[in-house]
PDB file of C-alpha atoms in Angstrom:
ATOM      1  CA  MET S   7      10.919   7.491  18.871  1.00 45.00           C
ATOM      2  CA  LYS S   8      10.221  11.194  19.033  1.00 51.00           C
ATOM      3  CA  ASN S   9       7.374  12.660  16.948  1.00 56.00           C
ATOM      4  CA  ALA S  10       6.097   9.271  15.663  1.00 53.00           C
ATOM      5  CA  SER S  11       2.624   9.504  14.139  1.00 69.00           C
ATOM      6  CA  THR S  12       2.176   5.908  12.894  1.00 75.00           C
ATOM      7  CA  ILE S  13       3.985   2.746  13.961  1.00 77.00           C
ATOM      8  CA  THR S  14       3.477  -0.800  12.711  1.00 78.00           C
ATOM      9  CA  ALA S  15       5.358  -4.054  13.322  1.00 78.00           C
ATOM     10  CA  ASN S  16       5.168  -7.610  12.086  1.00 74.00           C
ATOM     11  CA  GLN S  17       4.089 -10.393  14.481  1.00 71.00           C
ATOM     12  CA  SER S  18       7.637 -11.444  15.340  1.00 73.00           C
ATOM     13  CA  GLY S  19       8.661  -7.865  16.129  1.00 74.00           C
ATOM     14  CA  ASP S  20      11.782  -8.016  13.952  1.00 81.00           C
ATOM     15  CA  THR S  21      10.402  -5.428  11.508  1.00 84.00           C
ATOM     16  CA  ILE S  22       9.130  -2.044  12.658  1.00 88.00           C
ATOM     17  CA  ILE S  23       7.986   0.780  10.387  1.00 90.00           C
ATOM     18  CA  VAL S  24       7.649   4.308  11.735  1.00 90.00           C
ATOM     19  CA  LEU S  25       6.178   7.384  10.079  1.00 91.00           C
ATOM     20  CA  ASN S  26       6.885  10.583  11.960  1.00 89.00           C
ATOM     21  CA  GLY S  27       4.959  13.841  11.842  1.00 86.00           C
ATOM     22  CA  SER S  28       7.359  15.450   9.370  1.00 88.00           C
ATOM     23  CA  GLY S  29       6.793  12.660   6.786  1.00 91.00           C
ATOM     24  CA  LEU S  30       9.945  10.600   7.414  1.00 93.00           C
ATOM     25  CA  LEU S  31       9.215   6.895   6.891  1.00 93.00           C
ATOM     26  CA  GLN S  32      11.789   4.536   8.428  1.00 92.00           C
ATOM     27  CA  TYR S  33      12.156   0.775   8.437  1.00 88.00           C
ATOM     28  CA  PHE S  34      13.802  -0.854  11.474  1.00 90.00           C
ATOM     29  CA  SER S  35      15.172  -4.376  11.107  1.00 87.00           C
ATOM     30  CA  VAL S  36      15.733  -5.840  14.566  1.00 86.00           C
ATOM     31  CA  SER S  37      17.938  -8.830  15.342  1.00 84.00           C
ATOM     32  CA  PRO S  38      19.337  -9.955  18.701  1.00 83.00           C
ATOM     33  CA  ALA S  39      22.676  -8.251  17.984  1.00 87.00           C
ATOM     34  CA  THR S  40      21.757  -5.185  15.914  1.00 89.00           C
ATOM     35  CA  ILE S  41      19.115  -2.730  14.798  1.00 88.00           C
ATOM     36  CA  THR S  42      19.404  -1.538  11.211  1.00 88.00           C
ATOM     37  CA  VAL S  43      17.553   1.652  10.286  1.00 90.00           C
ATOM     38  CA  THR S  44      16.665   2.462   6.677  1.00 87.00           C
ATOM     39  CA  ALA S  45      15.060   5.747   5.643  1.00 91.00           C
ATOM     40  CA  ILE S  46      12.570   4.892   2.900  1.00 90.00           C
ATOM     41  CA  SER S  47      11.285   8.391   2.146  1.00 90.00           C
ATOM     42  CA  GLU S  48      11.157  11.839   3.728  1.00 92.00           C
ATOM     43  CA  SER S  49       7.759  13.041   2.471  1.00 91.00           C
ATOM     44  CA  VAL S  50       5.155  10.358   3.194  1.00 91.00           C
ATOM     45  CA  ASP S  51       1.464  10.926   3.970  1.00 87.00           C
ATOM     46  CA  TYR S  52       0.216   7.332   4.115  1.00 87.00           C
ATOM     47  CA  PHE S  53       1.558   3.795   4.081  1.00 90.00           C
ATOM     48  CA  SER S  54       0.283   0.224   4.224  1.00 91.00           C
ATOM     49  CA  VAL S  55       2.199  -3.054   4.558  1.00 90.00           C
ATOM     50  CA  SER S  56       1.153  -6.122   2.552  1.00 90.00           C
ATOM     51  CA  PRO S  57      -0.244  -9.110   4.478  1.00 88.00           C
ATOM     52  CA  ASP S  58       2.865 -11.159   3.611  1.00 88.00           C
ATOM     53  CA  ASN S  59       5.114  -8.322   4.935  1.00 87.00           C
ATOM     54  CA  GLU S  60       7.131  -8.250   1.691  1.00 87.00           C
ATOM     55  CA  LEU S  61       5.818  -4.995   0.198  1.00 89.00           C
ATOM     56  CA  LEU S  62       4.955  -1.557   1.450  1.00 90.00           C
ATOM     57  CA  ILE S  63       2.744   0.944  -0.345  1.00 91.00           C
ATOM     58  CA  LEU S  64       3.479   4.572   0.434  1.00 91.00           C
ATOM     59  CA  GLN S  65       2.008   7.803  -0.745  1.00 89.00           C
ATOM     60  CA  GLU S  66       4.370  10.713  -1.120  1.00 88.00           C
ATOM     61  CA  ARG S  67       3.072  14.170  -0.219  1.00 87.00           C
ATOM     62  CA  ASN S  68       3.034  15.042  -3.935  1.00 84.00           C
ATOM     63  CA  GLY S  69       0.349  12.347  -4.504  1.00 83.00           C
ATOM     64  CA  VAL S  70       2.596   9.707  -6.098  1.00 85.00           C
ATOM     65  CA  LEU S  71       1.930   6.182  -4.890  1.00 87.00           C
ATOM     66  CA  ARG S  72       5.050   4.002  -4.629  1.00 88.00           C
ATOM     67  CA  VAL S  73       5.877   0.386  -3.759  1.00 88.00           C
ATOM     68  CA  TYR S  74       8.829  -0.496  -1.532  1.00 88.00           C
ATOM     69  CA  ASP S  75      10.016  -4.128  -1.795  1.00 86.00           C
ATOM     70  CA  PHE S  76      11.544  -5.406   1.459  1.00 83.00           C
ATOM     71  CA  GLU S  77      12.791  -8.577  -0.279  1.00 81.00           C
ATOM     72  CA  TRP S  78      14.606  -6.789  -3.123  1.00 78.00           C
ATOM     73  CA  LYS S  79      18.369  -7.321  -3.227  1.00 73.00           C
ATOM     74  CA  GLU S  80      21.142  -5.721  -5.282  1.00 70.00           C
ATOM     75  CA  GLY S  81      21.182  -7.406  -8.689  1.00 65.00           C
ATOM     76  CA  ASP S  82      17.453  -8.181  -8.717  1.00 69.00           C
ATOM     77  CA  LYS S  83      15.328  -6.980 -11.609  1.00 66.00           C
ATOM     78  CA  GLY S  84      14.120  -3.395 -11.307  1.00 66.00           C
ATOM     79  CA  THR S  85      14.558  -1.247  -8.215  1.00 70.00           C
ATOM     80  CA  GLN S  86      13.561  -1.457  -4.576  1.00 74.00           C
ATOM     81  CA  LEU S  87      11.257   1.584  -4.776  1.00 76.00           C
ATOM     82  CA  ILE S  88       8.835   1.633  -7.731  1.00 76.00           C
ATOM     83  CA  ASP S  89       6.575   4.533  -8.744  1.00 77.00           C
ATOM     84  CA  LEU S  90       3.029   3.355  -9.402  1.00 78.00           C
ATOM     85  CA  ILE S  91       0.493   6.073 -10.092  1.00 75.00           C
ATOM     86  CA  ASP S  92      -0.262   9.671  -9.249  1.00 77.00           C
ATOM     87  CA  THR S  93      -3.347   9.571  -7.024  1.00 74.00           C
ATOM     88  CA  GLY S  94      -4.033  13.278  -7.389  1.00 76.00           C
ATOM     89  CA  SER S  95      -6.253  13.859  -4.369  1.00 77.00           C
ATOM     90  CA  GLY S  96      -4.445  11.338  -2.173  1.00 82.00           C
ATOM     91  CA  VAL S  97      -5.212   7.945  -0.674  1.00 87.00           C
ATOM     92  CA  SER S  98      -7.888   7.478   1.962  1.00 88.00           C
ATOM     93  CA  GLU S  99      -7.801   3.674   2.123  1.00 90.00           C
ATOM     94  CA  ILE S 100      -5.870   0.685   0.792  1.00 91.00           C
ATOM     95  CA  LEU S 101      -7.070  -2.905   0.920  1.00 94.00           C
ATOM     96  CA  TRP S 102      -4.626  -5.607  -0.156  1.00 94.00           C
ATOM     97  CA  HIS S 103      -5.766  -8.377  -2.492  1.00 94.00           C
ATOM     98  CA  LYS S 104      -4.834 -11.809  -1.174  1.00 93.00           C
ATOM     99  CA  ASP S 105      -2.184 -12.300  -3.888  1.00 91.00           C
ATOM    100  CA  ASN S 106      -0.172  -9.300  -2.566  1.00 89.00           C
ATOM    101  CA  SER S 107       0.301  -8.169  -6.198  1.00 88.00           C
ATOM    102  CA  HIS S 108      -2.886  -6.120  -6.440  1.00 91.00           C
ATOM    103  CA  LEU S 109      -4.710  -3.706  -4.212  1.00 92.00           C
ATOM    104  CA  PHE S 110      -7.955  -1.848  -3.898  1.00 95.00           C
ATOM    105  CA  LEU S 111      -7.250   1.839  -3.594  1.00 92.00           C
ATOM    106  CA  LYS S 112      -9.792   4.455  -2.556  1.00 92.00           C
ATOM    107  CA  ASP S 113      -8.705   8.054  -3.008  1.00 89.00           C
ATOM    108  CA  ARG S 114      -9.979  11.110  -1.157  1.00 89.00           C
ATOM    109  CA  ASP S 115     -12.394  11.810  -4.036  1.00 91.00           C
ATOM    110  CA  ASN S 116     -13.978   8.371  -3.331  1.00 93.00           C
ATOM    111  CA  ASN S 117     -12.737   6.786  -6.550  1.00 93.00           C
ATOM    112  CA  LEU S 118     -12.227   3.088  -5.893  1.00 95.00           C
ATOM    113  CA  ARG S 119      -9.684   1.357  -8.144  1.00 92.00           C
ATOM    114  CA  PHE S 120      -8.144  -2.074  -8.548  1.00 93.00           C
ATOM    115  CA  VAL S 121      -4.388  -1.583  -9.140  1.00 90.00           C
ATOM    116  CA  GLU S 122      -1.669  -4.024 -10.191  1.00 88.00           C
ATOM    117  CA  ILE S 123       1.599  -3.533  -8.307  1.00 83.00           C
ATOM    118  CA  ASP S 124       3.936  -6.153  -9.733  1.00 72.00           C
ATOM    119  CA  GLY S 125       6.431  -3.571 -11.007  1.00 63.00           C
ATOM    120  CA  SER S 126       5.811  -4.250 -14.696  1.00 67.00           C
ATOM    121  CA  TYR S 127       4.951  -1.299 -16.866  1.00 68.00           C
ATOM    122  CA  PRO S 128       2.474  -0.097 -17.802  1.00 68.00           C
ATOM    123  CA  ILE S 129       0.756  -0.213 -14.423  1.00 75.00           C
ATOM    124  CA  ASN S 130      -2.707  -1.651 -14.904  1.00 84.00           C
ATOM    125  CA  GLU S 131      -5.582  -0.112 -13.006  1.00 87.00           C
ATOM    126  CA  VAL S 132      -9.356  -0.407 -13.283  1.00 91.00           C
ATOM    127  CA  LEU S 133     -11.872   2.079 -11.920  1.00 93.00           C
ATOM    128  CA  ILE S 134     -14.458   0.163  -9.894  1.00 95.00           C
ATOM    129  CA  SER S 135     -16.531   3.088  -8.646  1.00 94.00           C
ATOM    130  CA  ASP S 136     -16.395   6.873  -8.871  1.00 93.00           C
ATOM    131  CA  GLY S 137     -18.328   7.449  -5.655  1.00 92.00           C
ATOM    132  CA  ALA S 138     -17.568   4.590  -3.283  1.00 94.00           C
ATOM    133  CA  GLY S 139     -18.280   4.855   0.395  1.00 94.00           C
ATOM    134  CA  SER S 140     -17.099   2.267   2.897  1.00 94.00           C
ATOM    135  CA  CYS S 141     -15.411  -0.819   1.501  1.00 95.00           C
ATOM    136  CA  VAL S 142     -14.147  -4.148   2.780  1.00 96.00           C
ATOM    137  CA  TYR S 143     -12.334  -7.020   1.089  1.00 96.00           C
ATOM    138  CA  ASP S 144     -13.035 -10.627   2.093  1.00 95.00           C
ATOM    139  CA  ALA S 145      -9.986 -12.628   0.954  1.00 93.00           C
ATOM    140  CA  ASP S 146     -11.604 -15.999   1.740  1.00 94.00           C
ATOM    141  CA  ALA S 147     -14.630 -15.239  -0.445  1.00 94.00           C
ATOM    142  CA  GLU S 148     -12.462 -13.303  -2.936  1.00 93.00           C
ATOM    143  CA  ALA S 149     -15.020 -10.506  -2.873  1.00 95.00           C
ATOM    144  CA  LEU S 150     -14.974  -6.755  -2.427  1.00 96.00           C
ATOM    145  CA  TYR S 151     -17.983  -5.131  -0.793  1.00 96.00           C
ATOM    146  CA  TYR S 152     -18.494  -1.387  -1.053  1.00 95.00           C
ATOM    147  CA  SER S 153     -21.270   1.093  -0.506  1.00 94.00           C
ATOM    148  CA  TYR S 154     -22.411   3.172  -3.449  1.00 92.00           C
ATOM    149  CA  ARG S 155     -25.287   5.614  -3.371  1.00 88.00           C
ATOM    150  CA  ASP S 156     -28.150   3.782  -1.629  1.00 86.00           C
ATOM    151  CA  GLY S 157     -26.818   0.239  -1.712  1.00 93.00           C
ATOM    152  CA  VAL S 158     -24.004  -2.181  -1.070  1.00 95.00           C
ATOM    153  CA  TRP S 159     -22.276  -3.745  -4.029  1.00 93.00           C
ATOM    154  CA  LYS S 160     -20.344  -7.001  -4.238  1.00 93.00           C
ATOM    155  CA  LEU S 161     -17.541  -7.526  -6.715  1.00 92.00           C
ATOM    156  CA  GLU S 162     -16.069 -11.019  -6.956  1.00 90.00           C
ATOM    157  CA  ILE S 163     -12.406 -10.984  -7.898  1.00 83.00           C
TER     158      ILE S 163
END
């Protein structure tokens, strides 16, 4: 694909997601007989796919964080693309919680938040740190580790 800036695929290779330099985010569904292309959004800065490959988080260029549900079908509750929160400064990192319904979001101002993404309103979010550095989530230990000032903190979820 021309002008692709970020490409990701699932292990089987039947799902490919491409973000090009102009902000167009496309989802390619590949089967032996066909390739189906779906344009998800035309103004994306950042995206991350859930570990179970059912959800996609994307940040629009206007700072709005949205969830795209690959499993959603016509007639299901809600919509396929759900607005979550306005991140303001933008996303620098997303770590998925093991339940695929929550995530740890670090914005470019180093605010680290725990955000619910199940599509129910209001969207619940908790500020963990207002000056987080590096962070990592250990799903097996159900713990988030992040640097803050002169130390490393552990938060068990």
